[in-house]
mmCIF file of C-alpha atoms in Angstrom:
data_model
loop_
_atom_site.group_PDB
_atom_site.id
_atom_site.type_symbol
_atom_site.label_atom_id
_atom_site.label_comp_id
_atom_site.label_asym_id
_atom_site.label_seq_id
_atom_site.Cartn_x
_atom_site.Cartn_y
_atom_site.Cartn_z
ATOM 1 C CA MET P 1 0.000 0.000 0.000
ATOM 2 C CA THR P 2 1.432 3.384 -0.966
ATOM 3 C CA PHE P 3 1.329 6.401 1.321
ATOM 4 C CA ASP P 4 -1.450 8.915 0.789
ATOM 5 C CA MET P 5 -1.293 12.287 2.554
ATOM 6 C CA GLN P 6 -4.874 11.722 3.649
ATOM 7 C CA ALA P 7 -3.502 8.978 5.906
ATOM 8 C CA ILE P 8 -2.077 11.680 8.183
ATOM 9 C CA ASP P 9 -5.343 11.779 10.137
ATOM 10 C CA TRP P 10 -5.103 8.039 10.704
ATOM 11 C CA LEU P 11 -1.464 8.328 11.792
ATOM 12 C CA ALA P 12 -2.251 11.172 14.184
ATOM 13 C CA GLU P 13 -4.973 9.138 15.831
ATOM 14 C CA LEU P 14 -2.624 6.146 16.027
ATOM 15 C CA LEU P 15 -0.145 8.170 18.082
ATOM 16 C CA ALA P 16 -2.970 9.298 20.370
ATOM 17 C CA ASP P 17 -4.140 5.690 20.765
ATOM 18 C CA ALA P 18 -0.647 4.664 21.846
ATOM 19 C CA ALA P 19 -0.519 7.526 24.332
ATOM 20 C CA ARG P 20 -3.895 6.610 25.822
ATOM 21 C CA ALA P 21 -3.232 2.877 25.982
ATOM 22 C CA GLU P 22 0.456 2.610 26.875
ATOM 23 C CA ILE P 23 1.931 5.942 27.940
ATOM 24 C CA MET P 24 -0.459 7.928 30.123
ATOM 25 C CA PRO P 25 -1.533 4.957 32.314
ATOM 26 C CA ARG P 26 2.158 4.647 33.298
ATOM 27 C CA PHE P 27 2.866 8.353 33.822
ATOM 28 C CA ARG P 28 3.940 8.910 37.447
ATOM 29 C CA ARG P 29 3.138 5.233 38.070
ATOM 30 C CA LEU P 30 6.377 3.592 36.939
ATOM 31 C CA GLY P 31 7.752 0.909 39.215
ATOM 32 C CA GLU P 32 11.425 0.349 39.958
ATOM 33 C CA GLY P 33 11.687 -2.328 37.276
ATOM 34 C CA ASP P 34 9.912 -0.209 34.641
ATOM 35 C CA ILE P 35 12.892 2.112 33.980
ATOM 36 C CA ARG P 36 16.248 1.057 32.553
ATOM 37 C CA GLN P 37 19.399 2.890 31.505
ATOM 38 C CA LYS P 38 20.615 2.607 27.922
ATOM 39 C CA THR P 39 23.901 4.459 27.424
ATOM 40 C CA SER P 40 23.901 6.616 30.587
ATOM 41 C CA ALA P 41 21.840 7.843 33.516
ATOM 42 C CA ALA P 42 20.447 10.529 31.180
ATOM 43 C CA ASP P 43 19.495 8.014 28.452
ATOM 44 C CA LEU P 44 16.563 5.955 29.687
ATOM 45 C CA VAL P 45 13.935 3.590 28.412
ATOM 46 C CA THR P 46 10.687 2.712 30.172
ATOM 47 C CA GLU P 47 7.914 0.193 29.722
ATOM 48 C CA ALA P 48 5.880 3.025 28.184
ATOM 49 C CA ASP P 49 8.477 3.487 25.404
ATOM 50 C CA VAL P 50 8.642 -0.214 24.629
ATOM 51 C CA ASN P 51 4.915 -0.891 24.661
ATOM 52 C CA ALA P 52 3.916 2.267 22.794
ATOM 53 C CA GLU P 53 6.411 1.480 20.040
ATOM 54 C CA ARG P 54 5.113 -2.099 19.862
ATOM 55 C CA LEU P 55 1.512 -0.882 19.456
ATOM 56 C CA ILE P 56 2.378 1.704 16.787
ATOM 57 C CA THR P 57 4.553 -0.762 14.874
ATOM 58 C CA ALA P 58 1.866 -3.465 14.869
ATOM 59 C CA ARG P 59 -0.801 -1.081 13.537
ATOM 60 C CA LEU P 60 1.552 0.257 10.852
ATOM 61 C CA ARG P 61 2.403 -3.274 9.714
ATOM 62 C CA GLU P 62 -1.278 -4.079 9.337
ATOM 63 C CA ARG P 63 -1.884 -1.094 7.079
ATOM 64 C CA TYR P 64 1.530 -0.902 5.348
ATOM 65 C CA PRO P 65 2.906 -4.463 5.300
ATOM 66 C CA THR P 66 5.816 -3.678 2.962
ATOM 67 C CA ALA P 67 6.948 -0.413 4.605
ATOM 68 C CA MET P 68 10.190 -0.039 6.529
ATOM 69 C CA ILE P 69 9.502 0.724 10.180
ATOM 70 C CA VAL P 70 12.239 2.291 12.282
ATOM 71 C CA GLY P 71 11.524 2.528 15.991
ATOM 72 C CA GLU P 72 13.925 4.016 18.520
ATOM 73 C CA GLU P 73 13.768 1.143 20.974
ATOM 74 C CA THR P 74 14.005 -1.588 18.360
ATOM 75 C CA CYS P 75 17.006 0.150 16.797
ATOM 76 C CA SER P 76 18.647 0.540 20.180
ATOM 77 C CA ASP P 77 18.727 -3.248 20.366
ATOM 78 C CA ASN P 78 19.698 -3.653 16.697
ATOM 79 C CA PRO P 79 21.280 -0.536 15.090
ATOM 80 C CA ALA P 80 21.575 -2.356 11.754
ATOM 81 C CA LEU P 81 17.850 -1.736 11.284
ATOM 82 C CA LEU P 82 18.692 1.858 10.332
ATOM 83 C CA LYS P 83 20.410 0.742 7.139
ATOM 84 C CA GLY P 84 18.377 1.518 4.053
ATOM 85 C CA LEU P 85 16.320 4.352 5.527
ATOM 86 C CA GLY P 86 17.755 6.812 3.017
ATOM 87 C CA ASP P 87 16.655 4.623 0.099
ATOM 88 C CA ALA P 88 13.357 3.264 1.394
ATOM 89 C CA ALA P 89 10.341 3.570 -0.872
ATOM 90 C CA LEU P 90 8.216 4.064 2.251
ATOM 91 C CA ALA P 91 9.365 4.240 5.858
ATOM 92 C CA PHE P 92 7.891 5.268 9.191
ATOM 93 C CA VAL P 93 10.224 6.504 11.925
ATOM 94 C CA ILE P 94 8.896 6.311 15.488
ATOM 95 C CA ASP P 95 9.934 7.934 18.740
ATOM 96 C CA PRO P 96 7.367 6.406 21.114
ATOM 97 C CA VAL P 97 8.226 8.670 24.063
ATOM 98 C CA ASP P 98 10.470 11.593 23.223
ATOM 99 C CA GLY P 99 11.627 13.134 26.483
ATOM 100 C CA THR P 100 11.871 9.820 28.337
ATOM 101 C CA PHE P 101 13.997 11.389 31.085
ATOM 102 C CA ASN P 102 11.181 13.861 31.783
ATOM 103 C CA PHE P 103 8.527 11.145 31.590
ATOM 104 C CA ALA P 104 10.438 8.892 33.981
ATOM 105 C CA SER P 105 10.948 11.855 36.335
ATOM 106 C CA GLY P 106 7.244 12.686 36.405
ATOM 107 C CA VAL P 107 7.703 15.907 34.410
ATOM 108 C CA PRO P 108 4.795 16.491 31.954
ATOM 109 C CA LEU P 109 7.012 17.438 29.021
ATOM 110 C CA PHE P 110 7.217 14.592 26.510
ATOM 111 C CA GLY P 111 5.728 13.656 23.161
ATOM 112 C CA VAL P 112 5.167 10.944 20.585
ATOM 113 C CA MET P 113 6.882 11.580 17.236
ATOM 114 C CA LEU P 114 6.443 10.037 13.805
ATOM 115 C CA GLY P 115 8.192 10.863 10.545
ATOM 116 C CA VAL P 116 7.161 9.572 7.123
ATOM 117 C CA VAL P 117 9.860 9.006 4.504
ATOM 118 C CA VAL P 118 9.110 8.354 0.818
ATOM 119 C CA ASN P 119 11.985 7.533 -1.538
ATOM 120 C CA GLY P 120 14.529 8.975 0.860
ATOM 121 C CA GLU P 121 12.677 12.245 1.519
ATOM 122 C CA THR P 122 10.739 13.204 4.642
ATOM 123 C CA VAL P 123 7.213 14.053 3.502
ATOM 124 C CA ALA P 124 5.282 14.294 6.767
ATOM 125 C CA GLY P 125 5.872 14.742 10.468
ATOM 126 C CA ILE P 126 3.558 14.410 13.459
ATOM 127 C CA ILE P 127 4.258 15.308 17.083
ATOM 128 C CA HIS P 128 1.563 14.351 19.581
ATOM 129 C CA ASP P 129 1.396 15.882 23.049
ATOM 130 C CA PRO P 130 -0.292 13.327 25.345
ATOM 131 C CA ILE P 131 -0.760 15.936 28.091
ATOM 132 C CA GLY P 132 -2.347 18.633 25.921
ATOM 133 C CA LYS P 133 -3.995 15.996 23.715
ATOM 134 C CA ASP P 134 -3.129 17.878 20.537
ATOM 135 C CA TRP P 135 -0.867 17.433 17.519
ATOM 136 C CA LEU P 136 1.703 19.443 15.610
ATOM 137 C CA ILE P 137 1.506 18.257 11.999
ATOM 138 C CA GLY P 138 3.534 19.132 8.924
ATOM 139 C CA ALA P 139 3.188 17.817 5.373
ATOM 140 C CA ARG P 140 5.498 18.525 2.455
ATOM 141 C CA GLY P 141 4.105 21.495 0.520
ATOM 142 C CA ALA P 142 1.080 21.914 2.799
ATOM 143 C CA GLY P 143 2.478 23.889 5.737
ATOM 144 C CA SER P 144 2.407 23.034 9.437
ATOM 145 C CA HIS P 145 -0.519 23.215 11.821
ATOM 146 C CA ILE P 146 -1.526 22.552 15.399
ATOM 147 C CA ARG P 147 -4.586 20.338 15.546
ATOM 148 C CA HIS P 148 -6.251 21.018 18.875
ATOM 149 C CA ALA P 149 -8.084 18.462 20.981
ATOM 150 C CA HIS P 150 -11.356 20.283 20.262
ATOM 151 C CA GLY P 151 -10.795 19.917 16.504
ATOM 152 C CA ALA P 152 -9.668 23.405 15.478
ATOM 153 C CA LEU P 153 -6.687 23.691 13.144
ATOM 154 C CA ASP P 154 -4.244 26.602 13.466
ATOM 155 C CA ARG P 155 -1.381 27.214 11.066
ATOM 156 C CA VAL P 156 1.992 27.821 12.714
ATOM 157 C CA ARG P 157 4.873 30.013 11.606
ATOM 158 C CA VAL P 158 8.465 30.353 12.786
ATOM 159 C CA ALA P 159 9.635 33.534 14.509
ATOM 160 C CA GLU P 160 10.599 36.562 12.480
ATOM 161 C CA PRO P 161 14.372 36.903 11.962
ATOM 162 C CA VAL P 162 16.149 39.094 14.519
ATOM 163 C CA PRO P 163 19.811 39.664 15.435
ATOM 164 C CA ILE P 164 21.376 36.984 17.640
ATOM 165 C CA SER P 165 21.253 39.401 20.587
ATOM 166 C CA GLU P 166 17.445 39.178 20.432
ATOM 167 C CA MET P 167 17.207 35.416 19.884
ATOM 168 C CA THR P 168 16.132 32.680 22.270
ATOM 169 C CA GLY P 169 17.719 29.308 21.610
ATOM 170 C CA ALA P 170 18.956 25.966 22.865
ATOM 171 C CA ILE P 171 22.250 24.159 22.460
ATOM 172 C CA SER P 172 22.263 20.451 23.244
ATOM 173 C CA TRP P 173 25.891 20.343 24.352
ATOM 174 C CA GLN P 174 25.838 17.052 26.249
ATOM 175 C CA TYR P 175 27.073 15.062 23.243
ATOM 176 C CA LEU P 176 29.704 17.599 22.135
ATOM 177 C CA LYS P 177 33.412 17.139 22.696
ATOM 178 C CA GLU P 178 35.886 19.757 23.838
ATOM 179 C CA PRO P 179 36.815 22.391 22.818
ATOM 180 C CA GLU P 180 33.603 22.788 20.799
ATOM 181 C CA ARG P 181 31.469 22.149 23.872
ATOM 182 C CA SER P 182 32.968 25.067 25.827
ATOM 183 C CA ARG P 183 33.041 27.329 22.767
ATOM 184 C CA LEU P 184 29.331 26.914 22.110
ATOM 185 C CA ALA P 185 28.449 27.274 25.797
ATOM 186 C CA ARG P 186 30.419 30.529 25.948
ATOM 187 C CA ASN P 187 28.983 31.938 22.729
ATOM 188 C CA HIS P 188 25.440 31.015 23.723
ATOM 189 C CA THR P 189 25.607 34.073 26.000
ATOM 190 C CA LYS P 190 25.431 36.245 22.855
ATOM 191 C CA ALA P 191 21.744 35.308 22.617
ATOM 192 C CA LEU P 192 19.000 37.007 24.606
ATOM 193 C CA SER P 193 18.002 33.854 26.498
ATOM 194 C CA GLN P 194 18.097 30.085 26.411
ATOM 195 C CA PHE P 195 15.868 27.072 26.969
ATOM 196 C CA GLY P 196 16.508 23.366 27.366
ATOM 197 C CA TYR P 197 13.557 21.008 27.616
ATOM 198 C CA ARG P 198 15.357 17.666 27.248
ATOM 199 C CA CYS P 199 12.595 16.930 24.759
ATOM 200 C CA ALA P 200 13.012 17.552 21.031
ATOM 201 C CA ALA P 201 9.256 17.180 20.513
ATOM 202 C CA HIS P 202 8.510 20.295 22.557
ATOM 203 C CA GLU P 203 11.619 22.149 21.412
ATOM 204 C CA TYR P 204 10.532 21.790 17.782
ATOM 205 C CA ARG P 205 7.039 22.865 18.771
ATOM 206 C CA LEU P 206 8.459 26.002 20.390
ATOM 207 C CA LEU P 207 10.441 26.819 17.231
ATOM 208 C CA ALA P 208 7.757 25.997 14.673
ATOM 209 C CA SER P 209 5.161 28.089 16.486
ATOM 210 C CA GLY P 210 7.429 31.147 16.648
ATOM 211 C CA HIS P 211 8.170 31.214 20.383
ATOM 212 C CA ALA P 212 11.937 30.640 20.060
ATOM 213 C CA HIS P 213 14.534 31.044 17.320
ATOM 214 C CA PHE P 214 17.173 28.311 17.183
ATOM 215 C CA VAL P 215 18.480 24.974 18.374
ATOM 216 C CA VAL P 216 21.802 23.206 17.924
ATOM 217 C CA TYR P 217 21.848 19.417 18.114
ATOM 218 C CA ASN P 218 24.874 17.175 17.783
ATOM 219 C CA LYS P 219 23.338 13.703 18.013
ATOM 220 C CA LEU P 220 21.200 13.065 14.928
ATOM 221 C CA MET P 221 19.080 9.981 15.360
ATOM 222 C CA PRO P 222 16.211 10.076 12.842
ATOM 223 C CA TRP P 223 13.428 9.512 15.379
ATOM 224 C CA ASP P 224 14.486 12.685 17.202
ATOM 225 C CA HIS P 225 14.612 15.020 14.195
ATOM 226 C CA LEU P 226 12.904 13.911 10.971
ATOM 227 C CA ALA P 227 9.404 14.922 12.052
ATOM 228 C CA GLY P 228 10.530 18.127 13.774
ATOM 229 C CA VAL P 229 12.721 19.385 10.938
ATOM 230 C CA LEU P 230 9.980 18.803 8.361
ATOM 231 C CA ILE P 231 7.423 20.587 10.556
ATOM 232 C CA HIS P 232 9.836 23.482 11.120
ATOM 233 C CA GLN P 233 10.609 23.812 7.410
ATOM 234 C CA GLU P 234 6.928 23.789 6.507
ATOM 235 C CA ALA P 235 6.450 26.537 9.098
ATOM 236 C CA GLY P 236 8.920 28.655 7.117
ATOM 237 C CA GLY P 237 12.166 27.792 8.883
ATOM 238 C CA TYR P 238 15.598 26.678 7.713
ATOM 239 C CA ALA P 239 17.732 23.783 8.941
ATOM 240 C CA ALA P 240 21.014 22.279 7.794
ATOM 241 C CA ARG P 241 23.870 20.254 9.172
ATOM 242 C CA ILE P 242 26.700 22.221 10.747
ATOM 243 C CA ASP P 243 28.794 22.038 7.558
ATOM 244 C CA GLY P 244 25.892 23.543 5.589
ATOM 245 C CA ASP P 245 24.781 20.334 3.891
ATOM 246 C CA ALA P 246 21.101 19.442 3.756
ATOM 247 C CA TYR P 247 19.836 17.177 6.544
ATOM 248 C CA LEU P 248 18.612 13.835 5.160
ATOM 249 C CA PRO P 249 16.923 10.785 6.725
ATOM 250 C CA SER P 250 20.125 8.760 6.339
ATOM 251 C CA HIS P 251 22.215 11.152 8.475
ATOM 252 C CA VAL P 252 23.131 10.186 12.026
ATOM 253 C CA ASP P 253 26.024 12.598 12.553
ATOM 254 C CA GLY P 254 27.300 16.011 11.460
ATOM 255 C CA GLY P 255 25.208 18.063 13.866
ATOM 256 C CA LEU P 256 22.174 20.192 13.085
ATOM 257 C CA LEU P 257 21.456 23.923 13.300
ATOM 258 C CA VAL P 258 17.821 25.023 13.070
ATOM 259 C CA ALA P 259 17.004 28.717 12.508
ATOM 260 C CA PRO P 260 14.190 31.035 11.325
ATOM 261 C CA ASP P 261 15.716 31.523 7.853
ATOM 262 C CA LYS P 262 18.927 31.001 5.881
ATOM 263 C CA ASP P 263 20.443 34.373 6.799
ATOM 264 C CA SER P 264 19.823 33.726 10.490
ATOM 265 C CA TRP P 265 21.373 30.273 10.071
ATOM 266 C CA HIS P 266 24.580 31.804 8.711
ATOM 267 C CA GLU P 267 24.706 34.422 11.463
ATOM 268 C CA LEU P 268 24.272 31.741 14.122
ATOM 269 C CA ARG P 269 26.858 29.513 12.481
ATOM 270 C CA ARG P 270 29.376 32.350 12.513
ATOM 271 C CA GLU P 271 28.665 33.671 16.014
ATOM 272 C CA LEU P 272 28.164 30.441 17.933
ATOM 273 C CA TRP P 273 31.336 28.831 16.590
ATOM 274 C CA ALA P 274 33.503 31.970 16.847
ATOM 275 C CA GLU P 275 36.881 31.426 18.540
#
């Protein structure tokens, strides 16, 4: 079965189903054995992640039996599953609980993310907020919108370009090595203010809806960024890897800088990496 943009409604409801069935019943109710470390104390997985991904994957396989399905938790166990994403005729990329550290800590700042890739290009992105019960949705060529729980649809737009001294932004420096880590931390003070949600789902929402200006990410796993970058671009923004190359579904390194427009991107690239 090929992907039809009209399936976005079905996909959005699928993410909400997973949140209702597997995520929210466990929020602030996780037992000691329900949380495990992956690579560090800041990189966690819970029973909500595992079971939500299992539900979403099963439903996708029923409707799209020949599609490639890339889930964060499945790939954590078998990274080889990422191979071929850049060439897939149809692929779905799932982050069942983005912001797991927050979720496991009882902080209501997490989301469910899904990116749709067709012939190596991201064509749709959905971010569901299980707390607010709404969705941030972007589709290639159709713009980005917030679909509210009550059914209303509001188009979103990135912030207007301003000088770096008037920008609000985030730098995810935890995966950076020295001296770049210290350089970016120092130069971040050139901006007006900063944020750090430990949740890409809500950081992309902040950017796409015009409430902040930039983010810098170093770790590029597709489940964290494909949906958000597409949504941000459809909201009028500009994103590229740190070397200026386009960000593609196959990329897992090279860093990412997300900005309101191309000129702002170049200003940020110059100022944040200044010696």
